[in-house]
Short mmCIF file of C-alpha atoms in Angstrom, two decimals:
data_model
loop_
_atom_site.label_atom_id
_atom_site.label_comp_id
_atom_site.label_asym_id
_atom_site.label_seq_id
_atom_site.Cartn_x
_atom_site.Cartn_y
_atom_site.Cartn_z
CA UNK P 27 -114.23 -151.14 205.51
CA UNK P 28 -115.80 -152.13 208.78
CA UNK P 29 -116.94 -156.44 209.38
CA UNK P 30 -120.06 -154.31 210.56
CA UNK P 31 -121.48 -152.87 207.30
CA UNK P 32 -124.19 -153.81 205.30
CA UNK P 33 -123.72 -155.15 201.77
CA UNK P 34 -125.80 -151.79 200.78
CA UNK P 35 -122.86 -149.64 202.61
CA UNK P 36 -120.31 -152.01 201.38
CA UNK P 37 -121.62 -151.40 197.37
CA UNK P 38 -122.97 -147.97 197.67
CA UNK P 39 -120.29 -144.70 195.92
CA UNK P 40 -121.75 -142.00 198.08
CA UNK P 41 -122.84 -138.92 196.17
CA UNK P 42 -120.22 -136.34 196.26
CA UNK P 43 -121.07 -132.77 197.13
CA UNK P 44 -119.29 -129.75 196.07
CA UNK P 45 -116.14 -128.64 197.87
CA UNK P 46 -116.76 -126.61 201.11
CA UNK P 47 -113.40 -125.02 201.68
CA UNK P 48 -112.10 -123.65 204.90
CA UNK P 49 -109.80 -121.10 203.44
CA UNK P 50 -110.57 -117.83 203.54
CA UNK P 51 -110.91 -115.02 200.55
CA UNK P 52 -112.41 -117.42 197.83
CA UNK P 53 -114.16 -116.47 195.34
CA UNK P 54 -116.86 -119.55 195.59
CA UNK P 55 -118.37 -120.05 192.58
CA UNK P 56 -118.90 -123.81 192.83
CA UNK P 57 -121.84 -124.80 194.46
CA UNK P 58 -124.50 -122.84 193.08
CA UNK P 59 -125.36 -120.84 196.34
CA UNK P 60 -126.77 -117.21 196.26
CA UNK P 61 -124.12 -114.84 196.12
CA UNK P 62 -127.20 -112.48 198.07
CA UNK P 63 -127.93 -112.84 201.91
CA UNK P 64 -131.39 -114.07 202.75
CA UNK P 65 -134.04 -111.98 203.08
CA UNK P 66 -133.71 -108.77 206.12
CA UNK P 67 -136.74 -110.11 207.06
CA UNK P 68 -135.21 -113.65 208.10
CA UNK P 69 -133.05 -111.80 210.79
CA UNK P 70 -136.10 -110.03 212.35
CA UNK P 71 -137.87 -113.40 212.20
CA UNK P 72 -135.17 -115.41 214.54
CA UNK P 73 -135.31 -113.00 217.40
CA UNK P 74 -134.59 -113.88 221.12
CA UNK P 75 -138.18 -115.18 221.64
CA UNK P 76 -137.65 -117.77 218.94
CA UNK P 77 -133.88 -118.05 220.38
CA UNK P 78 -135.67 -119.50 223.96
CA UNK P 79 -137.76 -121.37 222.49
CA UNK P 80 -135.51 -123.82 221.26
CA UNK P 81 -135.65 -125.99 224.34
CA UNK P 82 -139.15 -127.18 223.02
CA UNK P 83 -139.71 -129.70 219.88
CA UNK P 84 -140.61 -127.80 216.72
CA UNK P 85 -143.84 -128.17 215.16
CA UNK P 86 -143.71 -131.67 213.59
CA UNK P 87 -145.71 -130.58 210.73
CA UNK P 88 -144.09 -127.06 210.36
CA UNK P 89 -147.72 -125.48 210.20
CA UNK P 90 -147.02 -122.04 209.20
CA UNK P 91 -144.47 -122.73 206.80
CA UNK P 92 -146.71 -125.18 204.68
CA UNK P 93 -149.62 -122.77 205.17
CA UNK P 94 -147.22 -120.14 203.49
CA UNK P 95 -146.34 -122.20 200.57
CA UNK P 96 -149.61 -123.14 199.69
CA UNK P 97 -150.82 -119.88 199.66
CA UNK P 98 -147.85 -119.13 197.59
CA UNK P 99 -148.63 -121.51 195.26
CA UNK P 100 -152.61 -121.60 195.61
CA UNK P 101 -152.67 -124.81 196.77
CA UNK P 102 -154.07 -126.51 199.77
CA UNK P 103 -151.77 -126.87 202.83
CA UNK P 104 -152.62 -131.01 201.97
CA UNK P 105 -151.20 -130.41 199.15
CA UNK P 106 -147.80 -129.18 200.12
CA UNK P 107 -144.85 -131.24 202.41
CA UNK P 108 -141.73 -129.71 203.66
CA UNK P 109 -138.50 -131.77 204.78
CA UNK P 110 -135.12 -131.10 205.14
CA UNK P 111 -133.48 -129.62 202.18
CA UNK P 112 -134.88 -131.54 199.10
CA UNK P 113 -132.17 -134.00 199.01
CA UNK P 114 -133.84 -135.41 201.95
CA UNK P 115 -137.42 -134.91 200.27
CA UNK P 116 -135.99 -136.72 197.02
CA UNK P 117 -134.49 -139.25 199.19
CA UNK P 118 -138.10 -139.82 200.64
CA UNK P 119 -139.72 -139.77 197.72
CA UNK P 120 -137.78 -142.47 196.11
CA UNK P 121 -139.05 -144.73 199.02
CA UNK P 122 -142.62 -143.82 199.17
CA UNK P 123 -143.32 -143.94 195.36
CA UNK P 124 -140.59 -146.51 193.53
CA UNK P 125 -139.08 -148.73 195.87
CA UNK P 126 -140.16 -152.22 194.92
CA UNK P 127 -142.54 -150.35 192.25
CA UNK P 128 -140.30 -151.18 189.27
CA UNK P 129 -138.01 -148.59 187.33
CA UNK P 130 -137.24 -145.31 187.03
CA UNK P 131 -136.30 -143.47 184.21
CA UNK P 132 -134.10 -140.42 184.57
CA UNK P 133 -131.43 -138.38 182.27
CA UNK P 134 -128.02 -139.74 181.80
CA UNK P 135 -126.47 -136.10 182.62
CA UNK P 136 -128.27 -134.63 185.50
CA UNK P 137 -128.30 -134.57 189.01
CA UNK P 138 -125.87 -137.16 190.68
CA UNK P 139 -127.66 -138.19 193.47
CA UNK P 140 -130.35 -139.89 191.60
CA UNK P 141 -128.24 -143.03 190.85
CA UNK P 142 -127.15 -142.98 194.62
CA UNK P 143 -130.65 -142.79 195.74
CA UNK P 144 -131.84 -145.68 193.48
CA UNK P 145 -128.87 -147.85 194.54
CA UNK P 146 -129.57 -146.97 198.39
CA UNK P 147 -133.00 -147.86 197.86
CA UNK P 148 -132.88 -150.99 195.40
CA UNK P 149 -134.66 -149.36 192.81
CA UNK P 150 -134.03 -150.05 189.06
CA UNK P 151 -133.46 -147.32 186.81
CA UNK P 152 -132.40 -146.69 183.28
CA UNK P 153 -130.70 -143.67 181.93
CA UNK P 154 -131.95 -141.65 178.90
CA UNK P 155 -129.48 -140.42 176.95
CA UNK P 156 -130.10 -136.65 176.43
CA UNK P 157 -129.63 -135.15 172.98
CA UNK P 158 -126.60 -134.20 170.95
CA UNK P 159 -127.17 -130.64 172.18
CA UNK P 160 -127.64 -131.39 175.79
CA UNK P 161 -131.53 -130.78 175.61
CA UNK P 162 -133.60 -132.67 177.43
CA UNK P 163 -136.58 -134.25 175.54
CA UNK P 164 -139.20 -135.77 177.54
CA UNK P 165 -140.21 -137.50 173.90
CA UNK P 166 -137.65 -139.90 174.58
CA UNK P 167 -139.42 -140.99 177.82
CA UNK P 168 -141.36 -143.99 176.57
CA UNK P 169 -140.35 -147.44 178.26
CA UNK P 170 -142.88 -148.53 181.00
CA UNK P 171 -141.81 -147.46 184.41
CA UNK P 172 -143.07 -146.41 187.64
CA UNK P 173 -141.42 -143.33 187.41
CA UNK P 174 -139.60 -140.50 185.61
CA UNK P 175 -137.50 -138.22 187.73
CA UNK P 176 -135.45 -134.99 185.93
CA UNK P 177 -134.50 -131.39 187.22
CA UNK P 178 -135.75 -128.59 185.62
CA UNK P 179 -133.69 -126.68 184.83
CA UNK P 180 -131.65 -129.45 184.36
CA UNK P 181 -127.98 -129.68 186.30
CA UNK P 182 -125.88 -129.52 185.21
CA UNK P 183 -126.29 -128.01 182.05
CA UNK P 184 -128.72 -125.25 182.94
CA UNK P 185 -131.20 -125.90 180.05
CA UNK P 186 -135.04 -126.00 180.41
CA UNK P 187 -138.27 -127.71 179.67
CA UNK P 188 -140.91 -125.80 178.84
CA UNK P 189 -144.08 -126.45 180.95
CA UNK P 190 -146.73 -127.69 177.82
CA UNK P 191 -143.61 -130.73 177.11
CA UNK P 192 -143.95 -131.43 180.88
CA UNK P 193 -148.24 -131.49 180.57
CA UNK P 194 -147.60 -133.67 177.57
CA UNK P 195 -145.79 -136.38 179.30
CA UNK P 196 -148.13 -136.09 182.38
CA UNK P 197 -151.16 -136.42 179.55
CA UNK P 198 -149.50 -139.59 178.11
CA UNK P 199 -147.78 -141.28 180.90
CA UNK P 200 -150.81 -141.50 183.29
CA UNK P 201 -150.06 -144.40 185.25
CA UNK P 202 -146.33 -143.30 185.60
CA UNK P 203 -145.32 -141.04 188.53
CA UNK P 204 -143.43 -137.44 187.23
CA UNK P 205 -141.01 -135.40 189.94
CA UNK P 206 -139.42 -132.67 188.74
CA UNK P 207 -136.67 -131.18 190.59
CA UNK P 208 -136.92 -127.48 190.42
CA UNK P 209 -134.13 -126.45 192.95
CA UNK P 210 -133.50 -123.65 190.42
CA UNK P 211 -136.35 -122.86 188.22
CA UNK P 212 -136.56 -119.48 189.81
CA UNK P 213 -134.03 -118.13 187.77
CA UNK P 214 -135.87 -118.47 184.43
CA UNK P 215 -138.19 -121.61 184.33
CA UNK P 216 -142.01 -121.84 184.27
CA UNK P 217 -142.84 -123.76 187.43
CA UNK P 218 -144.66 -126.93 187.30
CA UNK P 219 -146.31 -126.09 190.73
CA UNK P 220 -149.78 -124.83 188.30
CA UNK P 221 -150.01 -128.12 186.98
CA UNK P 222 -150.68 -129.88 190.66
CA UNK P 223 -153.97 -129.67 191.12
CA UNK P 224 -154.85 -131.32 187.50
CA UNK P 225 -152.51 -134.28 187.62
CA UNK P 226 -152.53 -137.16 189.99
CA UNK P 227 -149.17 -138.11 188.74
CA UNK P 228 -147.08 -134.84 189.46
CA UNK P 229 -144.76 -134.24 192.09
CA UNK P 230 -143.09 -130.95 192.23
CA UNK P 231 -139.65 -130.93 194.36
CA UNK P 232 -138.74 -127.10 195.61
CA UNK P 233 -135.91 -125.90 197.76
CA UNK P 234 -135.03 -122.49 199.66
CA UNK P 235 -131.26 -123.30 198.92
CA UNK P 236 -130.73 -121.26 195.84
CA UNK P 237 -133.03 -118.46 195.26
CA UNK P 238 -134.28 -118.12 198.59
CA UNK P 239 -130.63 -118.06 200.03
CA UNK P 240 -131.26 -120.18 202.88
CA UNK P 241 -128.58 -122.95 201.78
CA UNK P 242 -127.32 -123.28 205.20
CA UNK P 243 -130.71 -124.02 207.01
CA UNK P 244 -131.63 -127.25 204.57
CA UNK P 245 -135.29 -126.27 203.67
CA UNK P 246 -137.05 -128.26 200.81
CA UNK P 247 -140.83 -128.88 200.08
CA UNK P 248 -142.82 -130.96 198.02
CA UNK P 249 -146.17 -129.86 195.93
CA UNK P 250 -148.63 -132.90 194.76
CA UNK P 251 -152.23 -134.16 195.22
CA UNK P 252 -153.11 -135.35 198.85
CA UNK P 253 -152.21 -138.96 198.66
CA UNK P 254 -148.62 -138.31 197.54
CA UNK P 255 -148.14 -136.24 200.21
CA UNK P 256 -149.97 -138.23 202.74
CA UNK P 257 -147.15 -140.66 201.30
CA UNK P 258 -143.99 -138.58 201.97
CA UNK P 259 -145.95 -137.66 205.42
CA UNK P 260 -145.83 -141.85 206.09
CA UNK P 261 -142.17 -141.75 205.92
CA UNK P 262 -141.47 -139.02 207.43
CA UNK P 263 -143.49 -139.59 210.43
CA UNK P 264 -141.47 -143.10 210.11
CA UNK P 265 -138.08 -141.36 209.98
CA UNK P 266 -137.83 -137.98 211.93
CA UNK P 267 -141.28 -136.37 212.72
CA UNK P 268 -139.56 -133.15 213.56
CA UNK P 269 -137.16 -133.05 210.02
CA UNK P 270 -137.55 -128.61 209.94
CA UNK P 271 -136.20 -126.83 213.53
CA UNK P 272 -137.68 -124.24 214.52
CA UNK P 273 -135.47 -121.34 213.05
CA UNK P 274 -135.27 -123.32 210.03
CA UNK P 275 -139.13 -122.72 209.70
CA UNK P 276 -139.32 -119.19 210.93
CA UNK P 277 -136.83 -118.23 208.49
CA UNK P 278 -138.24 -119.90 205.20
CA UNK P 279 -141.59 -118.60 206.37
CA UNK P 280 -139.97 -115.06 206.08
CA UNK P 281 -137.96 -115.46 203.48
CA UNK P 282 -141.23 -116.95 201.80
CA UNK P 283 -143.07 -113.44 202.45
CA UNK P 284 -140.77 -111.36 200.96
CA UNK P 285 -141.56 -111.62 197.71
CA UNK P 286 -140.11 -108.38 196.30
CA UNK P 287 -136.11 -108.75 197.90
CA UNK P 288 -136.47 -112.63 196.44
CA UNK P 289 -137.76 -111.31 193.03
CA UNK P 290 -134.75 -108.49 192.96
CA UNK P 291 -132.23 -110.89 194.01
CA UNK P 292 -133.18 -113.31 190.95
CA UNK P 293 -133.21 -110.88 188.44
CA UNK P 294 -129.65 -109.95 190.00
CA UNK P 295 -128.73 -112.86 189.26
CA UNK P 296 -130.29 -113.52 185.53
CA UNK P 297 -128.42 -110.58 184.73
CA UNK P 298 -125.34 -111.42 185.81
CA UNK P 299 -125.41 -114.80 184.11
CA UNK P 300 -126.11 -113.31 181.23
CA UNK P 301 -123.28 -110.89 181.43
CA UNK P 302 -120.98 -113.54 182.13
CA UNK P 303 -122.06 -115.88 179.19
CA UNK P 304 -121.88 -113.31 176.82
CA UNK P 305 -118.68 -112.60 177.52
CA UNK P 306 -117.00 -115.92 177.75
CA UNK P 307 -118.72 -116.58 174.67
CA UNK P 308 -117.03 -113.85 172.84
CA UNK P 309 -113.70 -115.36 174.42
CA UNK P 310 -114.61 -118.70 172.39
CA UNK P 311 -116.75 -120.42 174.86
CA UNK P 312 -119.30 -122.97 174.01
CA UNK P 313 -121.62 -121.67 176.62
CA UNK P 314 -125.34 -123.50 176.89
CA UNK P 315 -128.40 -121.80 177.24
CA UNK P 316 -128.83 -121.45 180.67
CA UNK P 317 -132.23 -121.02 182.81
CA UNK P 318 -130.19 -121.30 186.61
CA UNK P 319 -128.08 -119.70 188.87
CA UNK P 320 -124.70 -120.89 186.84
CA UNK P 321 -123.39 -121.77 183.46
CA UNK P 322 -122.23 -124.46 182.28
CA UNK P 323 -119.25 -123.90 179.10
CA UNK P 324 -116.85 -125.23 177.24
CA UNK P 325 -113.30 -123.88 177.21
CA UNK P 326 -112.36 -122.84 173.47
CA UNK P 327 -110.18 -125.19 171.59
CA UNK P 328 -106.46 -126.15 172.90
CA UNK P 329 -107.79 -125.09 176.64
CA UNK P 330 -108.32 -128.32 178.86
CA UNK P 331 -111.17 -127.50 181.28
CA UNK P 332 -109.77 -129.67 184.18
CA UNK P 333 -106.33 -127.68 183.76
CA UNK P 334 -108.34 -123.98 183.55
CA UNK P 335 -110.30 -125.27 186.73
CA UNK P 336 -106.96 -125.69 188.72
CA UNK P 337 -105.68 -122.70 187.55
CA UNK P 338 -108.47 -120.73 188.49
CA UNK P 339 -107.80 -122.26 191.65
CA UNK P 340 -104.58 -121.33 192.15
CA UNK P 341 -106.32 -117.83 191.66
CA UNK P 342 -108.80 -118.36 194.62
CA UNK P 343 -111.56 -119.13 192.08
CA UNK P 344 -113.30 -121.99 192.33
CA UNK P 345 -115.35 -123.66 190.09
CA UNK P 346 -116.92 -126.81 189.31
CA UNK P 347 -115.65 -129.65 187.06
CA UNK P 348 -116.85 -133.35 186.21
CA UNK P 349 -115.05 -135.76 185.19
CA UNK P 350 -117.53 -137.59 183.47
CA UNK P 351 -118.45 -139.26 179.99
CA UNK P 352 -119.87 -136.83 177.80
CA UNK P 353 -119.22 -133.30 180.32
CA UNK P 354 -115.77 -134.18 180.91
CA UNK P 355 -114.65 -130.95 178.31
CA UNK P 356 -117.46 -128.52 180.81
CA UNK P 357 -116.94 -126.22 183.38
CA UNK P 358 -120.04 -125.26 185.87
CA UNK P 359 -119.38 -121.81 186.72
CA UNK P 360 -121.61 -120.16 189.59
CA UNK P 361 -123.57 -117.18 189.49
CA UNK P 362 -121.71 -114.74 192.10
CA UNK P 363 -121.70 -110.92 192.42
CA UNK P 364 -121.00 -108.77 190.10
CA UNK P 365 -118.06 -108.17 192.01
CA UNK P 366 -116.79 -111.63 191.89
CA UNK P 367 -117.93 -112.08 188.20
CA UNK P 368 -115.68 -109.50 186.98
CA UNK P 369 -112.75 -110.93 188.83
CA UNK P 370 -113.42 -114.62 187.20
CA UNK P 371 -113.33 -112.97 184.17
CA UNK P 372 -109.99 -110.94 184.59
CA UNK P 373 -108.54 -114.25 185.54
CA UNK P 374 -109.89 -115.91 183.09
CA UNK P 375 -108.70 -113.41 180.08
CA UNK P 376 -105.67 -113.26 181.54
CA UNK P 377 -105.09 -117.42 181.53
CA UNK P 378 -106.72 -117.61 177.60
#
């Protein structure tokens, strides 16, 4: 601990991401990445052109690639910001909309970098408990706050929200700013994106991590009426006014336009899961409904999930485990190949 640190360094636990290993011949099935390349079109899009261009500055306000999205999303390009990866378009919201706002109300299981963000920030927040079942009901949201902030999907459980509950609490909270984190409603959700132009109080968070397979370019947008934007565009511009590079934007512009390899690759992917749950779940499984790229499921009685973790380990498998109140008997299990799925699941018969 350095004399030179701030008391917000000094108190902050850092959010923790999901192990990155260096060895080689994993199966990876921990931090929700594609198991699909990008788009071919990404490659064609980063050609030697681009390549020299790279001793200029990028466009600051990554013109093409917002232009894209909106038309994507039938929005206007005011209507749409891009940043980062959305951690750092999370991270900006939080500042724009509830620092020194009052609290924020979020779900006690979900994503883990909300409580980081709040305490890097000095917002207040309180956690709502989410049900017996591990649904999320956005009936429970009903203290005064300045915001309510959940994934949907949620993460790390998987489940959804269906888009009339989400119109509901944007009908009844209107003075109360909604994000919702879709980082992986493409792989069953209903996106609130539609909902934008009819609700002041709606911000929809996006990212080309998961479905788009660009995890390793950090590409995240936001969707909400002009002034929040113009917000986000206030600390940006405050921040880093060139937050996408150049290849970064090429590539989500092409990955953007491809909309039939990024539709095949998701179903891919829906199929798989559903493969995979089926099958642990005849294996004795407690496996939740999921709408994302993974599964999240208990081990069946007498099997500790932090043990069956290491020992798929010791197998080259890796998968994700929190040690956490509640989750702490879970296992989040990515969607890979089928390949790779039907290895996990050779191990995994073999260890049960």
């Amino acid at each position: 601990m350095s004399k030179f640190w701030s008391n917000v360094v000094r108190q902050i636990e850092p959010y923790v991401p999901g192990e990155q290993p260096k060895i080689t011949g994993l199966i990876k099935l921990n931090t929700n990445e594609s198991p699909y390349p990008p788009s071919p079109e990404v490659a064609r899009a980063i050609d030697s052109d681009e390549i020299d261009l790279l001793r200029l500055y990028p466009d600051p306000n990554a013109t093409e690639l917002t232009q894209a999205l909106a038309d994507y999303y039938q929005l206007d390009a005011g209507q749409v910001f891009v940043g980062n990866g959305s951690d750092e378009v999370l991270a900006q919201s939080f500042m724009a909309f509830f620092q020194g706002r009052g609290e924020l109300l979020y779900p006690d299981i979900s994503y883990s970098f909300y409580p980081v963000y709040c305490e890097l920030f000095g917002v207040p927040a309180t956690t709502i408990p989410l049900r017996d079942d591990f649904s999320l009901a956005l009936d429970d949201y009903q203290a005064d706050a300045a915001g309510i902030i959940f994934p949907n999907p949620n993460a790390p459980t998987g489940m959804g929200v269906a888009l009339d509950q989400i119109e509901a609490l944007l009908r009844a909270r209107p003075d109360t700013l909604v994000v919702v984190d879709e980082a992986y409603i493409d792989f069953g959700g209903q996106s609130a994106a539609s909902l934008v132009p009819h609700y002041d109080n709606l911000l929809v968070v996006q990212t080309f991590s998961k479905s788009r397979a660009l995890a390793g370019m950090r590409v995240g947008f936001a969707l909400g009426q002009r002034d929040l934007i113009e917000g986000l565009e206030r600390v940006k511009n405050s921040f880093n006014s060139y937050p996408l590079d150049r290849l970064a934007q090429r590539a989500a512009t092409a990955a953007l336009k491809d909309d039939a390899y990024f539709k095949e690759c998701c179903a891919k992917v829906v199929a798989t899961r559903e493969r995979m749950a089926a099958a642990l779940g005849r294996w004795g499984f407690s496996v939740l409904p999921s709408q994302a790229n993974f599964i999240f499921a208990k081990p069946p009685a007498g099997i500790d999930a932090e043990a069956l973790a290491a020992q798929l380990r010791e197998h080259k498998i890796l998968v994700r485990y929190f040690k956490r109140d509640r989750i702490s008997d879970y296992l989040r299990i990515s969607v890979g190949t089928d390949e790779q799925t039907d290895a996990l699941l050779q191990v995994v018969e073999s260890l049960l």
